[in-house]
């Protein structure tokens, strides 16, 4: 099957941890690689943000990244790309005229715009994964939401006109239904994790962190942005004695002092009286993340909202228990009181209580860790994700063929 992935801002080649480089990049890269290994012809179309980039770059496993000329060839904020989606879509239409894909899988709402523009003239079915919805972002960020005003209306239109919406968690199905997109139009295929890379045998001695300075260690990781809720973890730490918190993500360590969110978090730590127990690590080499996770007693995931929940899966794959906010993708990935704890969002007191409870029982942590690893292997490998995606692709292509024959 010839599969076109469209991911306008989240390139599989991007370094993770930046403001606009996170779970979506991982999802697109790993799914593309797994599908290519199965013999599919996979091309990822992403925007050119550097004039020196090659037109085509191979990925491990056989997939290829194609850089699309849409807007100036420089790094732009994600929300600034909206104006360039018509030219992105026109480029896709031109490319697909020469080599028509069997199915298009669009990632994020702006990719959906471009994909429908590019696929329409050639009758190619389009599968849409939103990764994050504008309604959720606006609800939680309010006036701080910098998304284009047209976003929610366009997402609604995409959901109603694409051939299938592929949601990453069950919570998203309810959100889409509230937007007027029927659950019958939606399939749920969760995120995945590389269970061979993230594993319990990772050696904590190789973790990129100073030696443990306190009895217990907590770890939070991901993009260094406000919605990830690291401040909630820091406020919880003030109620957890004898424990340190490491935060991995953001710019390289030498540039942390220039990052507004890093400065804000250090200010929160000082305000809470835990400045000596909070360490910001900055960007961490992905190759060393499993060891860093294994060096922690617990992984904390405390965002205000979370469409994905890849970090909990990575921790569970390493057999490390998770304390996570009861939001979005966490509800599917974390089994409460079996692989970790789900706590109310925005409640550092509840976070602290759950952490203290788990730190007080080595036996419970070991049991949760073992169960977490088993849950990942059963439900959340990239092989399982690719199985689900393949089923959706085959369904929409078959339905499209029937419609074409009837027409």
mmCIF file of N, CA and C in Angstrom, residues 282-396:
data_model
loop_
_atom_site.group_PDB
_atom_site.id
_atom_site.type_symbol
_atom_site.label_atom_id
_atom_site.label_comp_id
_atom_site.label_asym_id
_atom_site.label_seq_id
_atom_site.Cartn_x
_atom_site.Cartn_y
_atom_site.Cartn_z
ATOM 1 N N UNK A 282 17.291 20.058 31.311
ATOM 2 C CA UNK A 282 17.311 20.458 29.915
ATOM 3 C C UNK A 282 17.117 19.257 29.002
ATOM 4 N N UNK A 283 17.481 19.429 27.738
ATOM 5 C CA UNK A 283 17.301 18.356 26.756
ATOM 6 C C UNK A 283 18.153 17.146 27.139
ATOM 7 N N UNK A 284 17.568 15.987 27.013
ATOM 8 C CA UNK A 284 18.249 14.733 27.322
ATOM 9 C C UNK A 284 18.282 13.876 26.057
ATOM 10 N N UNK A 285 19.417 13.309 25.764
ATOM 11 C CA UNK A 285 19.568 12.412 24.627
ATOM 12 C C UNK A 285 18.542 11.283 24.746
ATOM 13 N N UNK A 286 17.686 11.075 23.727
ATOM 14 C CA UNK A 286 16.685 9.996 23.810
ATOM 15 C C UNK A 286 17.284 8.637 24.129
ATOM 16 N N UNK A 287 18.521 8.415 23.716
ATOM 17 C CA UNK A 287 19.158 7.128 23.984
ATOM 18 C C UNK A 287 19.360 6.902 25.484
ATOM 19 N N UNK A 288 19.384 7.987 26.258
ATOM 20 C CA UNK A 288 19.654 7.864 27.689
ATOM 21 C C UNK A 288 18.398 7.994 28.540
ATOM 22 N N UNK A 289 17.245 8.225 27.904
ATOM 23 C CA UNK A 289 16.017 8.400 28.671
ATOM 24 C C UNK A 289 15.611 7.151 29.453
ATOM 25 N N UNK A 290 15.711 5.933 28.892
ATOM 26 C CA UNK A 290 15.323 4.772 29.702
ATOM 27 C C UNK A 290 16.108 4.660 31.001
ATOM 28 N N UNK A 291 17.408 4.910 30.936
ATOM 29 C CA UNK A 291 18.217 4.833 32.149
ATOM 30 C C UNK A 291 17.815 5.909 33.142
ATOM 31 N N UNK A 292 17.499 7.099 32.633
ATOM 32 C CA UNK A 292 17.049 8.166 33.524
ATOM 33 C C UNK A 292 15.747 7.777 34.203
ATOM 34 N N UNK A 293 14.834 7.196 33.454
ATOM 35 C CA UNK A 293 13.568 6.773 34.056
ATOM 36 C C UNK A 293 13.792 5.692 35.104
ATOM 37 N N UNK A 294 14.686 4.757 34.823
ATOM 38 C CA UNK A 294 14.952 3.690 35.784
ATOM 39 C C UNK A 294 15.633 4.210 37.042
ATOM 40 N N UNK A 295 16.228 5.392 36.970
ATOM 41 C CA UNK A 295 16.867 5.958 38.158
ATOM 42 C C UNK A 295 15.857 6.569 39.114
ATOM 43 N N UNK A 296 14.594 6.708 38.674
ATOM 44 C CA UNK A 296 13.557 7.354 39.484
ATOM 45 C C UNK A 296 12.694 6.311 40.184
ATOM 46 N N UNK A 297 12.157 6.686 41.330
ATOM 47 C CA UNK A 297 11.196 5.828 42.030
ATOM 48 C C UNK A 297 9.820 5.928 41.379
ATOM 49 N N UNK A 298 9.489 7.123 40.913
ATOM 50 C CA UNK A 298 8.200 7.368 40.275
ATOM 51 C C UNK A 298 8.386 8.382 39.160
ATOM 52 N N UNK A 299 7.543 8.299 38.141
ATOM 53 C CA UNK A 299 7.472 9.325 37.105
ATOM 54 C C UNK A 299 6.172 10.094 37.296
ATOM 55 N N UNK A 300 6.284 11.426 37.342
ATOM 56 C CA UNK A 300 5.114 12.291 37.508
ATOM 57 C C UNK A 300 4.726 12.903 36.169
ATOM 58 N N UNK A 301 3.450 12.823 35.827
ATOM 59 C CA UNK A 301 2.911 13.431 34.606
ATOM 60 C C UNK A 301 1.715 14.265 35.037
ATOM 61 N N UNK A 302 1.909 15.590 35.134
ATOM 62 C CA UNK A 302 0.898 16.442 35.766
ATOM 63 C C UNK A 302 0.375 17.557 34.867
ATOM 64 N N UNK A 303 0.141 17.300 33.574
ATOM 65 C CA UNK A 303 -0.342 18.368 32.702
ATOM 66 C C UNK A 303 -1.794 18.738 32.978
ATOM 67 N N UNK A 304 -2.168 19.917 32.497
ATOM 68 C CA UNK A 304 -3.560 20.352 32.596
ATOM 69 C C UNK A 304 -4.427 19.542 31.647
ATOM 70 N N UNK A 305 -3.907 19.212 30.488
ATOM 71 C CA UNK A 305 -4.594 18.311 29.557
ATOM 72 C C UNK A 305 -3.526 17.582 28.755
ATOM 73 N N UNK A 306 -3.866 16.398 28.255
ATOM 74 C CA UNK A 306 -2.878 15.581 27.567
ATOM 75 C C UNK A 306 -3.562 14.700 26.522
ATOM 76 N N UNK A 307 -3.496 15.078 25.254
ATOM 77 C CA UNK A 307 -4.112 14.268 24.213
ATOM 78 C C UNK A 307 -3.436 12.907 24.038
ATOM 79 N N UNK A 308 -2.149 12.844 24.336
ATOM 80 C CA UNK A 308 -1.372 11.635 24.078
ATOM 81 C C UNK A 308 -1.176 10.778 25.320
ATOM 82 N N UNK A 309 -0.164 11.126 26.070
ATOM 83 C CA UNK A 309 0.238 10.304 27.190
ATOM 84 C C UNK A 309 1.344 9.333 26.838
ATOM 85 N N UNK A 310 2.329 9.763 26.046
ATOM 86 C CA UNK A 310 3.442 8.886 25.693
ATOM 87 C C UNK A 310 4.412 8.708 26.862
ATOM 88 N N UNK A 311 4.652 9.754 27.644
ATOM 89 C CA UNK A 311 5.597 9.640 28.763
ATOM 90 C C UNK A 311 5.158 8.566 29.760
ATOM 91 N N UNK A 312 3.876 8.499 30.149
ATOM 92 C CA UNK A 312 3.478 7.393 31.034
ATOM 93 C C UNK A 312 3.761 6.018 30.429
ATOM 94 N N UNK A 313 3.567 5.889 29.111
ATOM 95 C CA UNK A 313 3.847 4.608 28.468
ATOM 96 C C UNK A 313 5.335 4.278 28.530
ATOM 97 N N UNK A 314 6.184 5.282 28.324
ATOM 98 C CA UNK A 314 7.624 5.056 28.391
ATOM 99 C C UNK A 314 8.032 4.617 29.796
ATOM 100 N N UNK A 315 7.461 5.273 30.811
ATOM 101 C CA UNK A 315 7.771 4.897 32.190
ATOM 102 C C UNK A 315 7.296 3.480 32.487
ATOM 103 N N UNK A 316 6.062 3.168 32.081
ATOM 104 C CA UNK A 316 5.514 1.837 32.318
ATOM 105 C C UNK A 316 6.340 0.766 31.611
ATOM 106 N N UNK A 317 6.831 1.073 30.396
ATOM 107 C CA UNK A 317 7.673 0.123 29.674
ATOM 108 C C UNK A 317 8.967 -0.149 30.431
ATOM 109 N N UNK A 318 9.421 0.838 31.198
ATOM 110 C CA UNK A 318 10.623 0.682 32.026
ATOM 111 C C UNK A 318 10.304 0.098 33.400
ATOM 112 N N UNK A 319 9.026 -0.266 33.604
ATOM 113 C CA UNK A 319 8.570 -0.828 34.881
ATOM 114 C C UNK A 319 8.697 0.171 36.028
ATOM 115 N N UNK A 320 8.469 1.455 35.709
ATOM 116 C CA UNK A 320 8.462 2.506 36.730
ATOM 117 C C UNK A 320 7.019 2.988 36.897
ATOM 118 N N UNK A 321 6.486 2.998 38.127
ATOM 119 C CA UNK A 321 5.107 3.441 38.342
ATOM 120 C C UNK A 321 4.924 4.914 37.998
ATOM 121 N N UNK A 322 3.676 5.279 37.706
ATOM 122 C CA UNK A 322 3.355 6.629 37.249
ATOM 123 C C UNK A 322 2.293 7.244 38.151
ATOM 124 N N UNK A 323 2.473 8.524 38.465
ATOM 125 C CA UNK A 323 1.401 9.328 39.050
ATOM 126 C C UNK A 323 1.048 10.383 38.016
ATOM 127 N N UNK A 324 -0.184 10.337 37.534
ATOM 128 C CA UNK A 324 -0.575 11.185 36.408
ATOM 129 C C UNK A 324 -1.915 11.845 36.674
ATOM 130 N N UNK A 325 -2.103 13.014 36.073
ATOM 131 C CA UNK A 325 -3.392 13.687 36.170
ATOM 132 C C UNK A 325 -4.437 12.908 35.382
ATOM 133 N N UNK A 326 -5.654 12.934 35.884
ATOM 134 C CA UNK A 326 -6.769 12.178 35.316
ATOM 135 C C UNK A 326 -7.369 12.947 34.145
ATOM 136 N N UNK A 327 -6.600 13.011 33.044
ATOM 137 C CA UNK A 327 -7.017 13.780 31.870
ATOM 138 C C UNK A 327 -6.682 13.016 30.597
ATOM 139 N N UNK A 328 -7.485 13.239 29.553
ATOM 140 C CA UNK A 328 -7.176 12.805 28.194
ATOM 141 C C UNK A 328 -6.619 11.413 28.069
ATOM 142 N N UNK A 329 -5.465 11.316 27.384
ATOM 143 C CA UNK A 329 -4.849 10.034 27.095
ATOM 144 C C UNK A 329 -4.387 9.276 28.326
ATOM 145 N N UNK A 330 -4.146 9.974 29.446
ATOM 146 C CA UNK A 330 -3.741 9.285 30.670
ATOM 147 C C UNK A 330 -4.784 8.265 31.103
ATOM 148 N N UNK A 331 -6.045 8.563 30.830
ATOM 149 C CA UNK A 331 -7.120 7.670 31.273
ATOM 150 C C UNK A 331 -7.068 6.325 30.564
ATOM 151 N N UNK A 332 -6.494 6.315 29.364
ATOM 152 C CA UNK A 332 -6.351 5.060 28.631
ATOM 153 C C UNK A 332 -5.037 4.361 28.948
ATOM 154 N N UNK A 333 -3.970 5.136 29.170
ATOM 155 C CA UNK A 333 -2.652 4.529 29.322
ATOM 156 C C UNK A 333 -2.379 4.043 30.743
ATOM 157 N N UNK A 334 -2.777 4.810 31.747
ATOM 158 C CA UNK A 334 -2.482 4.466 33.143
ATOM 159 C C UNK A 334 -3.679 3.739 33.756
ATOM 160 N N UNK A 335 -3.461 2.532 34.231
ATOM 161 C CA UNK A 335 -4.508 1.790 34.938
ATOM 162 C C UNK A 335 -4.427 2.160 36.412
ATOM 163 N N UNK A 336 -5.399 2.926 36.889
ATOM 164 C CA UNK A 336 -5.365 3.451 38.254
ATOM 165 C C UNK A 336 -5.315 2.324 39.278
ATOM 166 N N UNK A 337 -4.334 2.422 40.172
ATOM 167 C CA UNK A 337 -4.091 1.469 41.248
ATOM 168 C C UNK A 337 -3.666 0.087 40.736
ATOM 169 N N UNK A 338 -3.223 0.065 39.483
ATOM 170 C CA UNK A 338 -2.616 -1.162 38.950
ATOM 171 C C UNK A 338 -1.245 -0.882 38.345
ATOM 172 N N UNK A 339 -1.114 0.222 37.602
ATOM 173 C CA UNK A 339 0.193 0.606 37.047
ATOM 174 C C UNK A 339 0.623 1.974 37.568
ATOM 175 N N UNK A 340 -0.201 2.602 38.359
ATOM 176 C CA UNK A 340 0.096 3.927 38.901
ATOM 177 C C UNK A 340 -1.143 4.519 39.521
ATOM 178 N N UNK A 341 -1.136 5.824 39.657
ATOM 179 C CA UNK A 341 -2.270 6.532 40.246
ATOM 180 C C UNK A 341 -2.707 7.676 39.329
ATOM 181 N N UNK A 342 -4.013 7.828 39.201
ATOM 182 C CA UNK A 342 -4.596 8.987 38.523
ATOM 183 C C UNK A 342 -5.103 9.939 39.587
ATOM 184 N N UNK A 343 -4.750 11.220 39.445
ATOM 185 C CA UNK A 343 -5.109 12.224 40.447
ATOM 186 C C UNK A 343 -5.792 13.398 39.755
ATOM 187 N N UNK A 344 -6.588 14.180 40.500
ATOM 188 C CA UNK A 344 -7.266 15.326 39.886
ATOM 189 C C UNK A 344 -6.266 16.335 39.333
ATOM 190 N N UNK A 345 -6.615 16.907 38.188
ATOM 191 C CA UNK A 345 -5.767 17.930 37.576
ATOM 192 C C UNK A 345 -5.758 19.192 38.440
ATOM 193 N N UNK A 346 -4.574 19.827 38.537
ATOM 194 C CA UNK A 346 -4.465 21.081 39.266
ATOM 195 C C UNK A 346 -4.543 20.942 40.768
ATOM 196 N N UNK A 347 -4.242 19.772 41.296
ATOM 197 C CA UNK A 347 -4.360 19.522 42.741
ATOM 198 C C UNK A 347 -3.034 18.948 43.258
ATOM 199 N N UNK A 348 -2.066 19.817 43.569
ATOM 200 C CA UNK A 348 -0.769 19.313 44.044
ATOM 201 C C UNK A 348 -0.866 18.572 45.367
ATOM 202 N N UNK A 349 -1.885 18.867 46.161
ATOM 203 C CA UNK A 349 -2.067 18.137 47.425
ATOM 204 C C UNK A 349 -2.373 16.674 47.135
ATOM 205 N N UNK A 350 -3.237 16.428 46.136
ATOM 206 C CA UNK A 350 -3.568 15.050 45.757
ATOM 207 C C UNK A 350 -2.355 14.350 45.153
ATOM 208 N N UNK A 351 -1.574 15.082 44.353
ATOM 209 C CA UNK A 351 -0.348 14.504 43.793
ATOM 210 C C UNK A 351 0.576 14.067 44.921
ATOM 211 N N UNK A 352 0.772 14.958 45.881
ATOM 212 C CA UNK A 352 1.676 14.655 46.994
ATOM 213 C C UNK A 352 1.195 13.451 47.791
ATOM 214 N N UNK A 353 -0.110 13.358 48.029
ATOM 215 C CA UNK A 353 -0.645 12.234 48.803
ATOM 216 C C UNK A 353 -0.401 10.912 48.080
ATOM 217 N N UNK A 354 -0.631 10.894 46.771
ATOM 218 C CA UNK A 354 -0.412 9.669 45.998
ATOM 219 C C UNK A 354 1.060 9.289 45.997
ATOM 220 N N UNK A 355 1.928 10.284 45.836
ATOM 221 C CA UNK A 355 3.369 10.014 45.812
ATOM 222 C C UNK A 355 3.835 9.476 47.162
ATOM 223 N N UNK A 356 3.432 10.124 48.245
ATOM 224 C CA UNK A 356 3.851 9.663 49.577
ATOM 225 C C UNK A 356 3.391 8.223 49.824
ATOM 226 N N UNK A 357 2.184 7.923 49.394
ATOM 227 C CA UNK A 357 1.654 6.575 49.582
ATOM 228 C C UNK A 357 2.520 5.540 48.855
ATOM 229 N N UNK A 358 2.883 5.845 47.616
ATOM 230 C CA UNK A 358 3.669 4.894 46.832
ATOM 231 C C UNK A 358 5.118 4.815 47.304
ATOM 232 N N UNK A 359 5.677 5.958 47.696
ATOM 233 C CA UNK A 359 7.055 5.928 48.196
ATOM 234 C C UNK A 359 7.146 5.143 49.500
ATOM 235 N N UNK A 360 6.036 5.014 50.182
ATOM 236 C CA UNK A 360 6.028 4.282 51.449
ATOM 237 C C UNK A 360 5.955 2.776 51.297
ATOM 238 N N UNK A 361 5.836 2.275 50.055
ATOM 239 C CA UNK A 361 5.712 0.836 49.862
ATOM 240 C C UNK A 361 6.525 0.384 48.654
ATOM 241 N N UNK A 362 7.709 -0.159 48.910
ATOM 242 C CA UNK A 362 8.529 -0.705 47.827
ATOM 243 C C UNK A 362 7.785 -1.823 47.103
ATOM 244 N N UNK A 363 7.056 -2.617 47.849
ATOM 245 C CA UNK A 363 6.339 -3.749 47.268
ATOM 246 C C UNK A 363 5.278 -3.279 46.269
ATOM 247 N N UNK A 364 4.533 -2.247 46.622
ATOM 248 C CA UNK A 364 3.496 -1.732 45.717
ATOM 249 C C UNK A 364 4.126 -1.167 44.455
ATOM 250 N N UNK A 365 5.233 -0.436 44.611
ATOM 251 C CA UNK A 365 5.894 0.121 43.424
ATOM 252 C C UNK A 365 6.373 -0.990 42.493
ATOM 253 N N UNK A 366 6.937 -2.046 43.061
ATOM 254 C CA UNK A 366 7.381 -3.155 42.224
ATOM 255 C C UNK A 366 6.203 -3.812 41.512
ATOM 256 N N UNK A 367 5.102 -3.967 42.224
ATOM 257 C CA UNK A 367 3.916 -4.586 41.622
ATOM 258 C C UNK A 367 3.361 -3.723 40.506
ATOM 259 N N UNK A 368 3.276 -2.410 40.749
ATOM 260 C CA UNK A 368 2.797 -1.490 39.713
ATOM 261 C C UNK A 368 3.740 -1.498 38.510
ATOM 262 N N UNK A 369 5.044 -1.539 38.768
ATOM 263 C CA UNK A 369 6.006 -1.527 37.676
ATOM 264 C C UNK A 369 5.876 -2.754 36.792
ATOM 265 N N UNK A 370 5.753 -3.912 37.415
ATOM 266 C CA UNK A 370 5.591 -5.149 36.646
ATOM 267 C C UNK A 370 4.312 -5.112 35.821
ATOM 268 N N UNK A 371 3.231 -4.656 36.428
ATOM 269 C CA UNK A 371 1.949 -4.572 35.723
ATOM 270 C C UNK A 371 2.000 -3.555 34.587
ATOM 271 N N UNK A 372 2.754 -2.478 34.787
ATOM 272 C CA UNK A 372 2.877 -1.468 33.741
ATOM 273 C C UNK A 372 3.583 -2.007 32.517
ATOM 274 N N UNK A 373 4.668 -2.735 32.735
ATOM 275 C CA UNK A 373 5.396 -3.345 31.619
ATOM 276 C C UNK A 373 4.492 -4.327 30.866
ATOM 277 N N UNK A 374 3.759 -5.138 31.580
ATOM 278 C CA UNK A 374 2.855 -6.100 30.947
ATOM 279 C C UNK A 374 1.770 -5.388 30.143
ATOM 280 N N UNK A 375 1.256 -4.294 30.681
ATOM 281 C CA UNK A 375 0.198 -3.551 29.991
ATOM 282 C C UNK A 375 0.714 -2.956 28.679
ATOM 283 N N UNK A 376 1.936 -2.427 28.712
ATOM 284 C CA UNK A 376 2.532 -1.878 27.487
ATOM 285 C C UNK A 376 2.699 -2.966 26.434
ATOM 286 N N UNK A 377 3.238 -4.112 26.819
ATOM 287 C CA UNK A 377 3.476 -5.184 25.853
ATOM 288 C C UNK A 377 2.173 -5.711 25.268
ATOM 289 N N UNK A 378 1.117 -5.659 26.031
ATOM 290 C CA UNK A 378 -0.172 -6.187 25.578
ATOM 291 C C UNK A 378 -0.921 -5.201 24.694
ATOM 292 N N UNK A 379 -0.774 -3.870 24.973
ATOM 293 C CA UNK A 379 -1.644 -2.896 24.311
ATOM 294 C C UNK A 379 -0.934 -1.787 23.537
ATOM 295 N N UNK A 380 0.305 -1.464 23.904
ATOM 296 C CA UNK A 380 0.839 -0.184 23.455
ATOM 297 C C UNK A 380 2.168 -0.273 22.703
ATOM 298 N N UNK A 381 2.477 -1.387 22.090
ATOM 299 C CA UNK A 381 3.661 -1.433 21.242
ATOM 300 C C UNK A 381 3.333 -0.783 19.899
ATOM 301 N N UNK A 382 4.375 -0.366 19.177
ATOM 302 C CA UNK A 382 4.132 0.230 17.856
ATOM 303 C C UNK A 382 3.602 -0.819 16.883
ATOM 304 N N UNK A 383 3.871 -2.070 17.148
ATOM 305 C CA UNK A 383 3.283 -3.124 16.316
ATOM 306 C C UNK A 383 1.760 -3.112 16.443
ATOM 307 N N UNK A 384 1.278 -2.960 17.686
ATOM 308 C CA UNK A 384 -0.172 -2.909 17.887
ATOM 309 C C UNK A 384 -0.770 -1.646 17.279
ATOM 310 N N UNK A 385 -0.057 -0.531 17.398
ATOM 311 C CA UNK A 385 -0.546 0.719 16.796
ATOM 312 C C UNK A 385 -0.640 0.573 15.280
ATOM 313 N N UNK A 386 0.406 0.001 14.677
ATOM 314 C CA UNK A 386 0.402 -0.186 13.222
ATOM 315 C C UNK A 386 -0.701 -1.148 12.791
ATOM 316 N N UNK A 387 -0.988 -2.180 13.605
ATOM 317 C CA UNK A 387 -2.109 -3.075 13.305
ATOM 318 C C UNK A 387 -3.408 -2.288 13.177
ATOM 319 N N UNK A 388 -3.648 -1.405 14.170
ATOM 320 C CA UNK A 388 -4.873 -0.617 14.157
ATOM 321 C C UNK A 388 -4.933 0.346 12.993
ATOM 322 N N UNK A 389 -3.816 1.001 12.708
ATOM 323 C CA UNK A 389 -3.786 1.951 11.594
ATOM 324 C C UNK A 389 -4.024 1.234 10.265
ATOM 325 N N UNK A 390 -3.383 0.081 10.089
ATOM 326 C CA UNK A 390 -3.576 -0.690 8.858
ATOM 327 C C UNK A 390 -5.047 -1.047 8.647
ATOM 328 N N UNK A 391 -5.707 -1.458 9.707
ATOM 329 C CA UNK A 391 -7.122 -1.812 9.603
ATOM 330 C C UNK A 391 -7.944 -0.616 9.125
ATOM 331 N N UNK A 392 -7.641 0.563 9.664
ATOM 332 C CA UNK A 392 -8.357 1.770 9.253
ATOM 333 C C UNK A 392 -8.063 2.087 7.789
ATOM 334 N N UNK A 393 -6.801 2.011 7.392
ATOM 335 C CA UNK A 393 -6.442 2.302 5.995
ATOM 336 C C UNK A 393 -7.177 1.363 5.034
ATOM 337 N N UNK A 394 -7.193 0.077 5.368
ATOM 338 C CA UNK A 394 -7.836 -0.879 4.476
ATOM 339 C C UNK A 394 -9.344 -0.645 4.412
ATOM 340 N N UNK A 395 -9.906 -0.264 5.531
ATOM 341 C CA UNK A 395 -11.347 0.008 5.554
ATOM 342 C C UNK A 395 -11.702 1.190 4.668
ATOM 343 N N UNK A 396 -10.953 2.297 4.805
ATOM 344 C CA UNK A 396 -11.316 3.496 4.037
ATOM 345 C C UNK A 396 -11.022 3.321 2.554
#
